[in-house]
Structures are given as C-alpha cells and as structure tokens.
mmCIF file of C-alpha atoms and ligand atoms in Angstrom:
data_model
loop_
_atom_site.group_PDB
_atom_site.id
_atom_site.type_symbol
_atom_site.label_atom_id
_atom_site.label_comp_id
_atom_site.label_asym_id
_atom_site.label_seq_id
_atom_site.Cartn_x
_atom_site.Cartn_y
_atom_site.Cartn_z
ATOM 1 C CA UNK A 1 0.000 0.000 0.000
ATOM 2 C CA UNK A 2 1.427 3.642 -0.880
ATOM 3 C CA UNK A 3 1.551 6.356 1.591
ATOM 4 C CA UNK A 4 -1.257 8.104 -0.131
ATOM 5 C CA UNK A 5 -3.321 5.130 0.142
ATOM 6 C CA UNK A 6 -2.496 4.994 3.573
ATOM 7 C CA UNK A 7 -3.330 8.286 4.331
ATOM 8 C CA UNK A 8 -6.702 8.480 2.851
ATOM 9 C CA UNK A 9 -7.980 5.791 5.262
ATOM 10 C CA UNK A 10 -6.470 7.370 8.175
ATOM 11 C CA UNK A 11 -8.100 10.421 7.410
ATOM 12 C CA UNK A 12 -4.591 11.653 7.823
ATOM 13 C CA UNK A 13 -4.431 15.982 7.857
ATOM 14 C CA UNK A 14 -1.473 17.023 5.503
ATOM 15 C CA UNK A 15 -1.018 20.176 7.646
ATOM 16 C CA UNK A 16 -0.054 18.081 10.902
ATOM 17 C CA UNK A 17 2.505 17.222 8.841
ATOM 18 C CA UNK A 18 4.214 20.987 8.727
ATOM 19 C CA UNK A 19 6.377 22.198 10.875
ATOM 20 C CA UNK A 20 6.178 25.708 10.162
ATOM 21 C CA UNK A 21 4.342 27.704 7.246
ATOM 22 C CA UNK A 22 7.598 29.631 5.186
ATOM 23 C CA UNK A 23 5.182 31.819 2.758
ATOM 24 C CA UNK A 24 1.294 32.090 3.520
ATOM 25 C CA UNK A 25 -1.499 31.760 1.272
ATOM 26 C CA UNK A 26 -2.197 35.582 1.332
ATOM 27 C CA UNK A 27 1.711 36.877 0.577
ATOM 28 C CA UNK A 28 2.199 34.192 -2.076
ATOM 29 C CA UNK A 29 -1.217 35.678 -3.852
ATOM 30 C CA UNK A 30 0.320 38.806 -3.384
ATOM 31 C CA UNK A 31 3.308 38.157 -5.030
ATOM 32 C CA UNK A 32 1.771 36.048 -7.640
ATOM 33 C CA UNK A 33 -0.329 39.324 -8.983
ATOM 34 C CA UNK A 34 2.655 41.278 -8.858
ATOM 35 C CA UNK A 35 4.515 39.033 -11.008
ATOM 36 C CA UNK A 36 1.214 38.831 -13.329
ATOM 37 C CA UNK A 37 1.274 42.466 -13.735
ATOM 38 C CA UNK A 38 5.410 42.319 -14.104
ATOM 39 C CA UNK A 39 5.008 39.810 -17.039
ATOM 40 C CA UNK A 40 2.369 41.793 -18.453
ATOM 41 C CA UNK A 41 4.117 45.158 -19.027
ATOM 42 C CA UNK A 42 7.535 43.236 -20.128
ATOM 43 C CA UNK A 43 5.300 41.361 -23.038
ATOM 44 C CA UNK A 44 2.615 43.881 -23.653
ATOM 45 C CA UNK A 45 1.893 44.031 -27.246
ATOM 46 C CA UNK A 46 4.376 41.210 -28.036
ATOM 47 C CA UNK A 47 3.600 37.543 -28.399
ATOM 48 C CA UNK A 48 4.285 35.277 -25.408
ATOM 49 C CA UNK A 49 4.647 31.250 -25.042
ATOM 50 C CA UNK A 50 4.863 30.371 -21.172
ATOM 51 C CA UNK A 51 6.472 26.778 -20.802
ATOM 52 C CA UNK A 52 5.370 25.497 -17.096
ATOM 53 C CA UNK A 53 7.691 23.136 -15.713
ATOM 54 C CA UNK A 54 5.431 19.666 -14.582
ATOM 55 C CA UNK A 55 4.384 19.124 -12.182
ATOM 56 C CA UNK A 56 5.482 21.287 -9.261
ATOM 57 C CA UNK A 57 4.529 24.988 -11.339
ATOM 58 C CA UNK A 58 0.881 23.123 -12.044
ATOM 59 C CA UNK A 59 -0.974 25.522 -8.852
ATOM 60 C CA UNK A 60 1.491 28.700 -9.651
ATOM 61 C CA UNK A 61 0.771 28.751 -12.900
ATOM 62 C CA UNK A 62 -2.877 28.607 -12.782
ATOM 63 C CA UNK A 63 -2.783 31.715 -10.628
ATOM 64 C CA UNK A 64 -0.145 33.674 -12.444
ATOM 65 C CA UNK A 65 -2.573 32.955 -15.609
ATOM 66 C CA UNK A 66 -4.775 34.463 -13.928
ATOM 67 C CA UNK A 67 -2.692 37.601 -13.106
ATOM 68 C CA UNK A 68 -1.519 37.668 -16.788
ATOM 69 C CA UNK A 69 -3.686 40.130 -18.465
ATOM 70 C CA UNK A 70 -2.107 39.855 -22.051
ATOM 71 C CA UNK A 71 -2.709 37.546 -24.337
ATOM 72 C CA UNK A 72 -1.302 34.299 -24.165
ATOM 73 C CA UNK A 73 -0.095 30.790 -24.851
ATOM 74 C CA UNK A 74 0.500 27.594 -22.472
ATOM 75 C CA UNK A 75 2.172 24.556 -22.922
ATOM 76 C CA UNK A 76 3.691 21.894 -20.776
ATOM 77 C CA UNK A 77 7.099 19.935 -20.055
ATOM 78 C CA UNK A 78 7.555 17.320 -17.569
ATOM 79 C CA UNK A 79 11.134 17.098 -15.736
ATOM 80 C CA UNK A 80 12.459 14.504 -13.303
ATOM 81 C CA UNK A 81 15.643 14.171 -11.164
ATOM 82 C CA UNK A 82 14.294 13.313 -8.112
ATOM 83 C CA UNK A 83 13.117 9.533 -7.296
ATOM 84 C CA UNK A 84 10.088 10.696 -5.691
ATOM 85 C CA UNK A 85 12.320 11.571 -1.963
ATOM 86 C CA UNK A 86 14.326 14.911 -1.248
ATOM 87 C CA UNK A 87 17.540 14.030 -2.718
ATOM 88 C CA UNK A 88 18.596 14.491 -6.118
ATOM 89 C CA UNK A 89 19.464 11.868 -8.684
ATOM 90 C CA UNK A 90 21.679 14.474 -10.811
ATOM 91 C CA UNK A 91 20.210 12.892 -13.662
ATOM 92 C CA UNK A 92 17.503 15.428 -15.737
ATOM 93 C CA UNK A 93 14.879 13.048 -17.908
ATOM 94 C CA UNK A 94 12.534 15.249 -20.245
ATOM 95 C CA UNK A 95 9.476 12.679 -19.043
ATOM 96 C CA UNK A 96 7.383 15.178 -21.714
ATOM 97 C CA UNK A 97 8.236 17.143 -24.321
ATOM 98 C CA UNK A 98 6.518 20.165 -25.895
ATOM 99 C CA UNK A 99 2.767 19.076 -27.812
ATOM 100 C CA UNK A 100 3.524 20.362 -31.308
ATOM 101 C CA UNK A 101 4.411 23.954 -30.303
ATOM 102 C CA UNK A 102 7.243 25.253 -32.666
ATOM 103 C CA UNK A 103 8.974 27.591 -30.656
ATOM 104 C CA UNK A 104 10.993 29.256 -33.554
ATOM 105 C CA UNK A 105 10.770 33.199 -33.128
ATOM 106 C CA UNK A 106 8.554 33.311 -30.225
ATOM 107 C CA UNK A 107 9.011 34.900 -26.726
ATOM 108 C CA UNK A 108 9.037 31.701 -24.585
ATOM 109 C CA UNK A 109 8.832 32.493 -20.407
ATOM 110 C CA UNK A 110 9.829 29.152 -18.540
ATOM 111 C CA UNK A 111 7.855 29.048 -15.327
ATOM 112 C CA UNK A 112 9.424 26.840 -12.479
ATOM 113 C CA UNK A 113 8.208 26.249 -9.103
ATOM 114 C CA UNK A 114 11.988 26.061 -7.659
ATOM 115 C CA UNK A 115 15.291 26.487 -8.487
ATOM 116 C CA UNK A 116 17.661 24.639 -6.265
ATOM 117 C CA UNK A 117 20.829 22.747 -7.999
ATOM 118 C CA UNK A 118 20.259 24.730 -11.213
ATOM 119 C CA UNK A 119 20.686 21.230 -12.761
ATOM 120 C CA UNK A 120 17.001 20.783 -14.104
ATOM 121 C CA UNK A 121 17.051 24.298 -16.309
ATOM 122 C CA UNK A 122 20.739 24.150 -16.881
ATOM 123 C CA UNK A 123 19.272 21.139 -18.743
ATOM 124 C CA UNK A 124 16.782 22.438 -20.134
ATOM 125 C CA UNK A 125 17.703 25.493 -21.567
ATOM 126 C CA UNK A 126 20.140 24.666 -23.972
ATOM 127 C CA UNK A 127 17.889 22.080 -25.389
ATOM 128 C CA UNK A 128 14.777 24.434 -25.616
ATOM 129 C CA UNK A 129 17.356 27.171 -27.232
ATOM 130 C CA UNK A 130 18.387 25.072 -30.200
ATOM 131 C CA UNK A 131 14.966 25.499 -31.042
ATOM 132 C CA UNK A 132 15.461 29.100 -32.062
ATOM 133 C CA UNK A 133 13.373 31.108 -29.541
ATOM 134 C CA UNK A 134 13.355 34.724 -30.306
ATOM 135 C CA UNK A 135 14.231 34.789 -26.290
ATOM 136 C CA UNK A 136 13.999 32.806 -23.581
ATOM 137 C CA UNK A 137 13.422 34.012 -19.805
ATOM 138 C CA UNK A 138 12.988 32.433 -16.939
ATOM 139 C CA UNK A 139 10.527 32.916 -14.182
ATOM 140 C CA UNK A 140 10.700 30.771 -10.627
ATOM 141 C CA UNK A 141 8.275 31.003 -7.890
ATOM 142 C CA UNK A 142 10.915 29.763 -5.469
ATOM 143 C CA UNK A 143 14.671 30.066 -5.424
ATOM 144 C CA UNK A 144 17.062 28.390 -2.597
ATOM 145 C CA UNK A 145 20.091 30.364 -3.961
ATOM 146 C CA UNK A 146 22.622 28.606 -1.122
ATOM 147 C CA UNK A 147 21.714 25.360 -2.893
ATOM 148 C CA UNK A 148 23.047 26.272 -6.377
ATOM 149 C CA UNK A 149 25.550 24.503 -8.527
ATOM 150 C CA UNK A 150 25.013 25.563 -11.576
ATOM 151 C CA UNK A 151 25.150 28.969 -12.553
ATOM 152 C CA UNK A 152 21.323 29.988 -14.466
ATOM 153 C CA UNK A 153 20.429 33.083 -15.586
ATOM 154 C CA UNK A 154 17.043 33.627 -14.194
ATOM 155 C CA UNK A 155 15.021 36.558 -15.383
ATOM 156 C CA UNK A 156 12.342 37.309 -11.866
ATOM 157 C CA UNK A 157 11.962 35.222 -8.858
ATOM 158 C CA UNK A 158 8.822 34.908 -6.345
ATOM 159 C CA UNK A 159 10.947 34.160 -3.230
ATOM 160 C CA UNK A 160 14.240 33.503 -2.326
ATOM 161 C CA UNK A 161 13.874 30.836 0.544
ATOM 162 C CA UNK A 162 16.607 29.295 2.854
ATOM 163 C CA UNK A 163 18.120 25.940 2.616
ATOM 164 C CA UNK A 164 14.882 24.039 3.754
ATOM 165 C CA UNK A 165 13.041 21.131 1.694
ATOM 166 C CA UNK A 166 9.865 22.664 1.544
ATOM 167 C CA UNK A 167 6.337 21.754 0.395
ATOM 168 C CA UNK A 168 2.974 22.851 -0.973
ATOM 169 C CA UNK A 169 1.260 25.089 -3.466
ATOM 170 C CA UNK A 170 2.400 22.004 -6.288
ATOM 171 C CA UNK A 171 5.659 21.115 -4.293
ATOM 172 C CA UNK A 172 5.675 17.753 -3.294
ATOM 173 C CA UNK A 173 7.928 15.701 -0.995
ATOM 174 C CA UNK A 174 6.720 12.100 -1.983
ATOM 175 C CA UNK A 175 3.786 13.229 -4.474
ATOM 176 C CA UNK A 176 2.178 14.290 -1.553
ATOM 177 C CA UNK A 177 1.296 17.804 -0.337
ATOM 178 C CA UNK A 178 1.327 19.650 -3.582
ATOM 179 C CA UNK A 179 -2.530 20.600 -2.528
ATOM 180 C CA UNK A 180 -1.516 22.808 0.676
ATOM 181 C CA UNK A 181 -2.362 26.258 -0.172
ATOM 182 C CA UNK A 182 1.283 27.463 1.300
ATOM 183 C CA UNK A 183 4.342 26.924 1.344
ATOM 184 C CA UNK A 184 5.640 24.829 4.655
ATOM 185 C CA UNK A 185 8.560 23.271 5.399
ATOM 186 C CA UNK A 186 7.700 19.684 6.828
ATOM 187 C CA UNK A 187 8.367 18.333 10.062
ATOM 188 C CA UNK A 188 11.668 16.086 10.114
ATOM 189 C CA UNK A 189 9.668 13.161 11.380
ATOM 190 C CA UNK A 190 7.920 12.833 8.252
ATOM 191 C CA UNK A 191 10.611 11.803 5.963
ATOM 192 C CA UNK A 192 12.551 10.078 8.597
ATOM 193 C CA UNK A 193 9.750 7.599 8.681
ATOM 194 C CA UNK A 194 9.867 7.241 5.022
ATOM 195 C CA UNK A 195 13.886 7.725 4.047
HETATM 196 P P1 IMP B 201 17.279 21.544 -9.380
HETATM 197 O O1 IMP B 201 17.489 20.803 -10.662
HETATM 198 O O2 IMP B 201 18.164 21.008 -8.278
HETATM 199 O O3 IMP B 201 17.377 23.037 -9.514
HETATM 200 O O4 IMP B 201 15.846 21.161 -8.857
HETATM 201 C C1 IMP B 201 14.713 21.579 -9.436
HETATM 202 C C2 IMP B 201 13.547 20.672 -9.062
HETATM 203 O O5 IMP B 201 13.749 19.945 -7.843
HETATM 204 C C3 IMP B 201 12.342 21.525 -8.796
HETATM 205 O O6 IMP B 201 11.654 21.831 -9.985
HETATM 206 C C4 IMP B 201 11.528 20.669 -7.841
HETATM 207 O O7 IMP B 201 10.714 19.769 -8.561
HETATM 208 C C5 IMP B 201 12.573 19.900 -7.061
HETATM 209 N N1 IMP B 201 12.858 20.529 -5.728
HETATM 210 C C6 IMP B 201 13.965 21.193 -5.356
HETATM 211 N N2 IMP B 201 13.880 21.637 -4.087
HETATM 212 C C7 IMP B 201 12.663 21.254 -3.642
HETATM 213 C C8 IMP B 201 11.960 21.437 -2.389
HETATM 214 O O8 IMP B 201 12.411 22.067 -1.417
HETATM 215 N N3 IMP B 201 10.721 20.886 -2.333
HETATM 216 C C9 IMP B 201 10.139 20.189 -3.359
HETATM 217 N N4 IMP B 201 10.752 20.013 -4.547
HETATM 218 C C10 IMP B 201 12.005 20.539 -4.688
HETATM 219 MG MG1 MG B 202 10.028 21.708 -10.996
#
C-alpha cells in the first residue's frame, strides 16, 4: 500500500505534517499578482509562449494565468531528477516534451516552481534554445540560492527561501502535499519515517 493510500484511510491531515508555514497563502497571492502584472508590461503588445515546468509549477501557474492580463499561450514539459524523496538523482529526464508547439521566433517564459541545484534548467535550456526562440526568460516562484551549482540566468523570482526542503502550493515531498495552499517546510519526522 502507498503512503497516499495509507493516508486516505487514516483520514490523515497534511497540515499536521508541517512544521512551520515559510510563505502564507495571502503573501504568495500577493506576489503572484505582482509578477502577473510584471510579465504583463515586459510582453505587452508582443507575443508570449509560457512553458510550465510539470508538475510542481501546475498551482502557480494557474494563478499567475490568472494575473496575466495579455494575451497568451500555455504549454507543458515534464522534468524529473528526483526519485520521488528529497535528494537528487543528478540525472535530468525530459518525461514530456513540448505538444507540437514550434517555438521558432517566439518569446518563450519558462515558469518553475523552484530552483535549487540549477541542474534541471541548466538542462533544459540549452535544449529548448536550439529550437530558435526569439528569447527565452525564466521565471521561478521559489529560489534556494545557497543550494546552487550551476550557474542559471534567471530573469524574476517569487521568493528567495533558505536551505529548507519545503512543500505545498504544487511542491511535493513524496507526491504528496502539492494541494496545501502554502508553502511549509515539513516536520523532520515525516521523511525520517519514510527515508
Ligand atoms: P534543481 O534541478 O536542483 O534546480 O531542482 C529543481 C527541481 O527539484 C524543482 O523543480 C523541484 O521539482 C525539485 N525541488 C527542489 N527543491 C525542492 C523542495 O524544497 N521541495 C520540493 N521540490 C524541490
Ligand atoms: Mg520543478
């Protein structure tokens, strides 16, 4: 049985889990519109692609969508270097490419729910840049800048956030917890339990 199944018959609340809340449902909003009205003004006029990173951007980029008041377009790619715990593999997979969308000429904004390593978009970005973008920027919800090894150029940032495996509003630790409507960082017992 997985943990999720073993949580739904426990009737298990995800926010016992947390040991303390990092960025509250009313200041990530916040921020969210202000990056909205950010990306706005920057692409006003102009065409604009975003690419959201699956699945941890999923919830963020709903809402920034929703704070976008320009036209435009939305597609998906699906990363993986984590084996479902907190540690990474070092290993990027695409697990989903692009659906049809030629991105020759266009103004492509990657949206990312964190940038830790720099590994993932370090990946990524030469790979989506042989594909002739007119540009490409990048925008992260989260960024743990202590973590980095890789150097990426990234174009605006939600939060910078301390060295702390956190979860919620699409982050996961274990699939799990991507529903919480914050950000928290979890309480050590949890993934001692599971590690
Ligand atoms: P990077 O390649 O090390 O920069 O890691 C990027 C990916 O790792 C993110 O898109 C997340 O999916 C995952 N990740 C990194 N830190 C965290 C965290 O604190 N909580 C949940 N996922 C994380
Ligand atoms: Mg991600």
């Amino acid at each position: 049985m997985s943990k999720g199944s073993v949580y739904i018959w426990s009737n298990h609340s995800l926010h016992d889990d947390i040991d303390h809340i990092l960025i509250d449902e009313v200041t990530l909003q916040r921020r969210v519109r202000e990056l909205g009205q950010l990306i706005s003004l920057e692409y006003a006029g102009k065409d604009l692609l975003c690419v959201s990173i699956l699945k941890g951007s999923v919830l963020f980029t709903a809402d920034l969508m929703r704070a976008i008041t320009i036209p435009h377009e939305l597609d998906f790619m699906a990363t993986s270097s984590y084996s479902g715990g907190m540690a990474s593999t070092g290993t990027v997979k695409i697990l989903q490419d692009l659906k049809n969308t030629n991105l020759e000429g266009r103004n492509v904004l990657l949206i990312e729910d964190i940038i830790d390593s720099g590994k993932t978009l370090s990946h990524l970005i030469p790979l989506l840049q042989e594909r002739h973008p007119a540009n490409l920027r990048i925008l992260t919800l989260l960024d743990k800048p202590q973590r980095r090894e890789v150097y990426v150029k990234v174009d605006w940032i939600g939060f910078s956030i301390p060295d702390e495996f956190v979860v919620g509003y699409g982050l996961d630790y274990a699939e799990l917890y991507r529903n919480l409507p914050y950000i928290g960082v979890l309480k050590p017992s949890v993934y001692c339990e599971t590690e």
